[in-house]
DNA sequence: GATAATAGCGGACTCTAGTCCGCTTGTCAA
DNA sequence: TTGACAAGCGGACTAGAGTCCGCTATTATC
């Protein structure tokens, strides 16, 4: 397992914050203005309390202008998270490379990945809640972050199996889904706001689920 | 652990299908008519493709009449599931009593409960998807089924701990949340429709998560 | 610099969830 | 049986998500 240091993490497809090829300068300026305006209004009033007409009015653009660039509020929220998601990905990639070089096992890496993910979700929960509102069967673009997280999680699970850390017969695709399901924004917010769970508690609980899947050599 | 056969399963609060105290006969008739009409339209066109105005029209009542009884479509869907939810609860309760009498351990009972729940969700996924659309932070009435499932799951987990089947330090509240999160209708439908997971696969994956939390006596 | 093509604009419009008010009807007490 | 009260009615109305069409402005080509 000495050659396991290149995890295939797909890059996120950039959405709204990056200029599409051939975008006119006025459209580009409006796109930036819309994002900046939305970010400001969300910070002032909370994501769920701001509607698209209010963003259009505050930005002094027409509603059609907003919808030409962003199919819906979820896509606008996803665009606002773009660079942070990419940063998170890059930081995680770098961290895993380091850990691999230092001999940290795949299961240890998964542990740290999930822990970091809990903190990432804490920082972006309101936006994520909006992004995930439609569920997993909605518009493909909105599922890109989930696909990446699933791919990363399942990649690490597979490596842990190959390293004989986890049970060989483990259903990786299912387990990755289940782990990520418990980190859906609406579940997470419920745990934080209603149950009063701390981040440490959430992280520990999640990692305990993984730890339980450890491979104990038969005999 | 010989006295562990009375699990405290709260009864579901009946909603829309049961006459509230003092309900007028015309209101009662309309309520039944609305439910029957909705059920028919949902069966014909799918839950997500039928709106409240269509139900009102088909039932030949005013829209206000629907909203007087059901706060929203989710509550209407929950009402449609009322008796099936109550049946499921009763069947599970009876089954657990039997299993306890036969000496099936709490962990074995949890296994069967989760398996049965997978099949229940399969039968009611479209309605549940509508009920759960608002997430866990929404209107309290819509969370009653979730609360009951959580209570049952955590009750069984606690008994398994007391029976020394599961790790004593297990965070029961967190684990129950996580298990149920993976059975949220939108996740479930994604697994069924997009991933093509079979019910057996989903059930097995879920039960593997629980199995991993087994208590192995230190030595 | 001028012109043509089309991307982009704004806001009137549509659709659906949900609200609410004046009128009607069912129920209960006398 | 009658009258009073309030539950219940229907549909016009509001609010917000989203659509779309006639007009404008940007850009590429000559």
XYZ file of C-alpha atoms (C1' of nucleotides) in Angstrom:
498
model
C 0.000 0.000 0.000
C 2.926 2.321 -0.393
C 1.562 3.748 -3.649
C -1.725 4.935 -2.230
C -0.984 8.636 -2.017
C -2.860 9.845 -5.059
C -6.514 9.962 -4.219
C -8.539 10.874 -7.234
C -10.438 13.896 -6.002
C -12.297 15.496 -8.845
C -12.234 19.250 -8.877
C -15.470 21.042 -8.275
C -16.969 22.551 -11.370
C -16.914 26.282 -10.830
C -20.340 27.854 -11.027
C -21.584 31.426 -10.858
C -18.567 33.220 -9.544
C -16.426 32.458 -12.576
C -16.976 34.145 -15.908
C -18.416 31.810 -18.530
C -16.611 31.920 -21.833
C -17.635 34.939 -23.843
C -19.602 36.618 -21.106
C -20.287 40.280 -21.811
C -18.765 42.809 -19.462
C -22.139 44.154 -18.350
C -23.348 40.638 -17.540
C -20.143 39.917 -15.654
C -20.482 43.069 -13.615
C -24.109 42.260 -12.813
C -23.231 38.738 -11.774
C -20.682 40.029 -9.303
C -23.066 42.692 -8.083
C -25.828 40.148 -7.520
C -23.540 37.877 -5.524
C -22.196 40.705 -3.414
C -25.696 42.025 -2.769
C -27.037 38.603 -1.847
C -24.138 37.962 0.495
C -24.770 41.249 2.253
C -28.532 40.718 2.594
C -28.033 37.131 3.795
C -25.621 38.337 6.439
C -28.098 40.993 7.582
C -31.338 39.040 7.569
C -30.466 35.337 7.271
C -30.559 33.303 4.079
C -34.098 32.037 4.580
C -35.542 35.520 5.109
C -34.280 37.072 1.909
C -36.140 36.541 -1.344
C -35.004 36.932 -4.927
C -37.033 40.076 -5.562
C -35.339 41.757 -2.612
C -31.914 40.866 -3.985
C -32.886 42.237 -7.399
C -34.158 45.444 -5.892
C -31.142 45.991 -3.665
C -28.810 45.314 -6.579
C -30.941 47.546 -8.819
C -31.305 44.912 -11.504
C -34.371 43.212 -12.883
C -35.558 39.883 -11.605
C -34.998 38.332 -15.008
C -31.370 39.301 -14.730
C -30.965 37.238 -11.600
C -32.715 34.222 -13.070
C -30.709 34.358 -16.246
C -27.579 33.622 -14.300
C -28.911 31.571 -11.374
C -31.679 29.072 -11.931
C -32.890 29.526 -8.373
C -31.902 30.669 -4.920
C -30.119 27.381 -4.237
C -27.829 27.941 -7.182
C -27.120 31.460 -6.000
C -26.210 30.087 -2.577
C -24.000 27.443 -4.130
C -22.192 30.132 -6.101
C -21.583 32.031 -2.892
C -19.925 28.947 -1.493
C -17.833 28.201 -4.536
C -14.493 29.436 -3.475
C -14.857 28.111 0.076
C -15.747 24.663 -1.257
C -12.747 24.718 -3.569
C -10.539 25.860 -0.698
C -11.852 23.091 1.532
C -11.137 20.589 -1.181
C -7.618 21.834 -1.728
C -6.845 21.953 1.971
C -8.132 18.404 2.387
C -6.172 17.171 -0.586
C -2.995 18.718 0.766
C -3.671 17.350 4.229
C -4.198 13.853 2.942
C -0.986 14.003 0.971
C 0.854 15.004 4.103
C -0.796 12.337 6.191
C 0.018 9.705 3.627
C 3.654 10.796 3.641
C 3.639 10.620 7.443
C 2.196 7.121 7.372
C -1.293 7.979 8.649
C -3.603 5.165 7.617
C -6.602 5.654 5.317
C -8.946 5.172 8.277
C -7.107 7.875 10.206
C -7.413 10.136 7.204
C -11.115 9.444 6.918
C -11.438 10.341 10.592
C -9.828 13.699 10.074
C -11.712 14.326 6.870
C -15.061 13.768 8.566
C -14.041 15.932 11.513
C -13.006 18.769 9.202
C -16.238 18.333 7.279
C -18.303 18.836 10.425
C -16.611 22.190 10.961
C -17.016 23.150 7.333
C -20.719 22.424 7.486
C -21.031 24.486 10.662
C -19.606 27.477 8.844
C -21.891 27.103 5.867
C -25.030 25.518 7.219
C -27.576 28.171 6.204
C -26.289 28.312 2.627
C -26.043 24.511 2.459
C -29.565 24.197 3.787
C -30.785 26.259 0.865
C -28.622 24.345 -1.613
C -29.902 20.995 -0.339
C -33.550 21.986 0.023
C -34.577 20.245 -3.141
C -33.047 16.992 -1.976
C -30.806 14.694 -3.956
C -33.141 14.164 -6.874
C -33.094 17.776 -7.955
C -31.076 19.659 -10.509
C -27.718 18.036 -11.198
C -25.627 21.151 -10.671
C -26.716 21.394 -7.071
C -25.478 17.889 -6.341
C -21.881 18.497 -7.357
C -20.665 19.160 -3.816
C -22.412 16.027 -2.628
C -20.867 13.955 -5.412
C -17.431 15.180 -4.470
C -17.916 14.424 -0.803
C -19.273 11.008 -1.669
C -16.374 10.264 -3.935
C -13.854 11.349 -1.336
C -15.530 9.398 1.433
C -15.885 6.266 -0.614
C -12.327 6.614 -1.920
C -11.003 6.681 1.628
C -13.257 3.794 2.648
C -11.940 1.705 -0.212
C -8.361 2.463 0.696
C -9.057 1.511 4.276
C -10.430 -1.798 3.051
C -7.357 -2.395 0.921
C -5.210 -1.538 3.928
C -7.188 -4.137 5.874
C -8.455 -1.553 8.291
C -12.124 -2.074 7.407
C -14.212 -5.130 6.713
C -13.629 -6.410 3.192
C -17.318 -7.001 2.486
C -18.299 -3.456 3.424
C -20.790 -1.842 1.079
C -18.754 1.295 0.430
C -21.316 3.129 -1.672
C -24.031 2.586 0.898
C -21.883 3.518 3.887
C -20.656 6.709 2.245
C -24.276 7.672 1.553
C -25.261 6.961 5.140
C -22.390 8.941 6.629
C -23.129 11.925 4.420
C -26.872 11.676 5.053
C -26.289 12.392 8.717
C -24.414 15.530 7.681
C -27.211 16.929 5.546
C -27.711 20.553 6.511
C -31.254 20.131 7.787
C -30.269 17.223 10.050
C -27.171 19.074 11.183
C -29.052 22.273 11.999
C -31.668 20.284 13.913
C -28.941 18.688 16.002
C -27.269 22.012 16.621
C -30.324 24.170 17.238
C -32.878 21.809 18.725
C -30.834 19.043 20.303
C -28.040 21.339 21.304
C -25.329 18.945 20.169
C -21.816 20.374 20.149
C -19.617 20.044 17.102
C -17.318 17.734 19.027
C -20.245 15.492 19.854
C -21.391 15.316 16.240
C -17.893 14.610 15.024
C -17.308 11.956 17.676
C -20.609 10.222 16.950
C -19.933 10.119 13.250
C -16.420 8.797 13.730
C -17.716 6.178 16.145
C -19.918 4.839 13.354
C -16.870 4.478 11.163
C -14.748 3.026 13.940
C -17.322 0.298 14.411
C -16.615 -0.917 10.904
C -13.066 -1.805 11.758
C -11.748 -5.063 10.510
C -10.824 -7.337 13.327
C -8.832 -10.248 12.023
C -10.770 -13.457 12.531
C -9.223 -16.190 14.816
C -32.584 -8.068 31.790
C -35.624 -10.263 32.214
C -37.912 -7.269 32.827
C -37.116 -5.480 29.620
C -40.226 -6.323 27.672
C -42.117 -3.057 27.996
C -40.674 -0.604 25.576
C -42.292 2.767 25.974
C -43.526 3.492 22.470
C -45.620 6.595 22.466
C -48.698 6.456 20.314
C -48.789 8.667 17.294
C -51.063 11.638 17.647
C -53.829 11.156 15.131
C -54.115 13.984 12.669
C -56.525 14.788 9.876
C -58.304 11.476 9.442
C -59.869 11.535 12.881
C -62.737 13.857 13.747
C -61.694 16.624 16.108
C -64.026 17.077 19.026
C -67.132 18.990 18.028
C -66.463 18.977 14.326
C -69.518 19.833 12.268
C -70.900 17.140 10.001
C -70.312 19.196 6.857
C -66.688 19.797 7.832
C -66.234 16.111 8.605
C -67.658 15.090 5.263
C -65.436 17.589 3.457
C -62.357 16.391 5.289
C -63.013 12.819 4.185
C -63.789 13.959 0.660
C -60.557 15.958 0.466
C -58.477 13.019 1.650
C -60.145 10.603 -0.726
C -59.758 13.015 -3.632
C -56.108 13.679 -2.854
C -55.388 9.988 -2.550
C -56.940 9.371 -5.940
C -55.117 12.225 -7.675
C -51.803 11.243 -6.089
C -52.245 7.702 -7.313
C -53.025 8.936 -10.832
C -50.413 11.636 -11.258
C -47.851 11.210 -8.454
C -47.757 13.227 -5.251
C -45.331 15.850 -6.538
C -47.419 16.595 -9.644
C -50.660 17.414 -7.885
C -51.231 20.839 -6.361
C -53.702 21.994 -3.761
C -55.887 23.899 -6.205
C -56.344 20.756 -8.255
C -57.416 18.804 -5.208
C -59.893 21.546 -4.300
C -61.320 21.579 -7.784
C -61.625 17.826 -8.064
C -63.283 17.663 -4.655
C -65.503 20.618 -5.574
C -64.608 22.555 -2.473
C -62.948 25.917 -2.065
C -59.239 26.236 -1.508
C -59.851 27.829 1.866
C -61.675 24.690 2.896
C -58.575 22.583 2.305
C -56.330 24.966 4.171
C -58.667 25.191 7.097
C -58.100 21.558 7.811
C -54.564 20.979 6.503
C -51.907 23.618 6.997
C -50.146 22.507 3.840
C -49.648 19.645 1.436
C -47.229 17.938 3.799
C -49.879 17.771 6.489
C -52.366 16.384 4.005
C -49.855 13.695 3.054
C -49.213 12.913 6.698
C -52.942 12.518 7.259
C -53.071 10.081 4.362
C -50.427 8.015 6.086
C -52.017 8.128 9.486
C -53.533 4.747 9.718
C -50.604 3.021 8.039
C -48.199 4.649 10.475
C -50.346 3.566 13.395
C -50.551 0.045 11.969
C -46.796 -0.092 11.533
C -46.343 1.009 15.101
C -48.750 -1.572 16.442
C -47.266 -4.370 14.373
C -43.772 -3.444 15.564
C -44.867 -3.238 19.150
C -46.472 -6.668 18.956
C -43.460 -8.120 17.195
C -41.095 -6.788 19.818
C -43.223 -8.231 22.576
C -43.075 -11.599 20.883
C -39.369 -11.393 20.287
C -38.743 -10.448 23.882
C -40.798 -13.438 25.029
C -38.784 -15.661 22.681
C -35.531 -14.307 24.050
C -34.452 -12.288 21.019
C -31.949 -9.721 22.219
C -32.506 -5.944 21.928
C -29.927 -5.776 19.168
C -31.741 -8.499 17.249
C -34.944 -6.556 17.694
C -33.337 -3.375 16.457
C -32.144 -5.299 13.410
C -35.636 -6.415 12.559
C -37.110 -3.022 13.325
C -34.752 -1.293 10.920
C -35.376 -3.912 8.258
C -39.144 -3.491 8.579
C -38.706 0.274 8.488
C -36.889 0.082 5.159
C -39.873 -1.715 3.674
C -42.317 0.713 5.246
C -40.459 3.646 3.754
C -40.461 1.972 0.353
C -44.240 1.772 0.449
C -44.681 5.382 1.480
C -41.698 7.182 0.003
C -43.538 9.750 -2.136
C -45.824 10.797 0.702
C -42.924 10.824 3.179
C -40.879 12.909 0.782
C -43.599 15.538 0.852
C -43.960 15.293 4.641
C -40.211 15.681 5.151
C -39.690 18.383 2.543
C -39.490 21.144 5.113
C -36.775 19.331 7.028
C -36.591 18.779 10.756
C -36.837 22.398 11.781
C -40.295 22.898 10.389
C -43.735 22.656 11.885
C -43.875 20.388 14.929
C -46.807 18.264 13.790
C -44.883 17.028 10.793
C -42.085 15.737 13.006
C -44.233 13.372 15.044
C -43.399 10.311 12.951
C -39.711 11.151 13.196
C -39.912 11.593 16.942
C -41.528 8.216 17.344
C -38.957 6.495 15.162
C -36.191 8.215 17.074
C -37.648 7.207 20.379
C -38.042 3.617 19.311
C -34.566 3.420 17.849
C -32.921 5.022 20.848
C -34.989 2.869 23.220
C -33.726 -0.274 21.550
C -30.164 1.047 21.488
C -30.321 1.740 25.205
C -31.613 -1.729 25.937
C -28.861 -3.232 23.837
C -26.358 -1.290 25.895
C -27.905 -2.512 29.130
C -27.797 -6.038 27.739
C -24.108 -5.493 27.041
C -24.598 -5.960 23.340
C -23.436 -2.473 22.418
C -20.632 -0.267 23.636
C -21.529 1.383 26.929
C -20.214 4.787 25.925
C -22.298 4.918 22.760
C -23.952 8.266 22.088
C -27.450 6.907 21.680
C -29.143 10.140 20.699
C -26.566 10.838 18.033
C -26.541 7.307 16.614
C -30.331 7.180 16.399
C -30.283 10.488 14.494
C -27.630 9.204 12.132
C -29.423 5.936 11.427
C -32.684 7.723 10.722
C -30.967 10.394 8.624
C -29.939 7.746 6.142
C -33.597 6.739 5.878
C -34.884 10.213 5.065
C -37.169 9.937 2.072
C -35.066 12.073 -0.246
C -31.921 10.050 0.496
C -33.864 6.816 0.190
C -35.449 7.750 -3.124
C -32.053 8.802 -4.466
C -30.615 5.432 -3.551
C -33.545 3.607 -5.088
C -34.013 5.655 -8.242
C -30.552 6.922 -9.082
C -28.190 4.445 -7.478
C -30.444 1.495 -8.110
C -29.942 0.057 -4.635
C -32.232 -2.824 -3.741
C -34.182 -2.806 -0.497
C -32.117 -5.709 0.743
C -28.946 -3.761 0.082
C -30.198 -0.700 1.949
C -31.360 -2.809 4.863
C -28.091 -4.740 5.000
C -25.984 -1.571 4.865
C -27.942 0.044 7.649
C -27.773 -3.022 9.844
C -24.045 -3.314 9.186
C -23.614 0.146 10.686
C -25.378 -1.013 13.823
C -23.525 -4.312 13.921
C -20.262 -2.405 13.940
C -21.206 -0.896 17.283
C -21.226 -4.265 18.987
C -19.612 -4.502 22.344
C -16.660 -6.820 22.339
C -15.549 -7.536 25.870
C -12.106 -6.135 26.487
C -9.420 -8.620 27.553
C -16.055 53.965 -37.568
C -20.277 51.584 -38.942
C -23.166 47.678 -38.954
C -25.292 43.367 -37.812
C -26.159 39.782 -34.679
C -27.252 38.211 -30.457
C -26.531 38.329 -25.524
C -28.603 40.688 -21.982
C -31.883 43.811 -19.997
C -36.319 44.903 -17.068
C -40.566 44.222 -15.455
C -45.186 42.588 -16.740
C -46.863 38.298 -16.515
C -47.972 33.288 -14.881
C -48.256 29.855 -11.448
C -48.881 27.900 -6.981
C -48.816 28.174 -1.952
C -51.207 30.274 1.281
C -54.559 34.133 3.450
C -58.751 36.169 4.723
C -63.397 38.253 4.775
C -68.256 38.483 4.025
C -71.766 35.183 3.700
C -73.963 30.603 4.943
C -75.129 26.808 7.665
C -74.985 23.545 11.475
C -75.671 23.075 16.341
C -77.333 23.916 20.777
C -80.046 26.053 24.305
C -84.283 28.025 25.586
C -89.651 25.331 17.032
C -86.848 29.388 17.014
C -82.960 32.245 17.449
C -78.164 33.107 18.337
C -73.589 32.033 17.723
C -69.672 30.606 15.679
C -67.703 27.051 12.722
C -67.232 26.588 8.062
C -67.733 27.989 3.348
C -65.708 29.854 -1.360
C -63.036 32.408 -4.033
C -60.781 36.926 -4.473
C -56.634 38.299 -2.971
C -51.448 38.375 -1.632
C -46.748 36.804 -1.844
C -42.885 34.817 -3.826
C -40.773 31.688 -7.320
C -40.078 31.678 -11.813
C -41.012 32.962 -17.153
C -40.665 35.519 -21.256
C -40.881 39.150 -24.812
C -39.887 43.534 -26.827
C -36.216 46.626 -26.429
C -31.169 47.820 -25.621
C -26.323 47.383 -25.548
C -22.129 44.920 -26.362
C -18.995 42.769 -29.407
C -17.074 41.067 -33.562
C -16.369 41.830 -38.321
C -15.615 44.589 -42.256
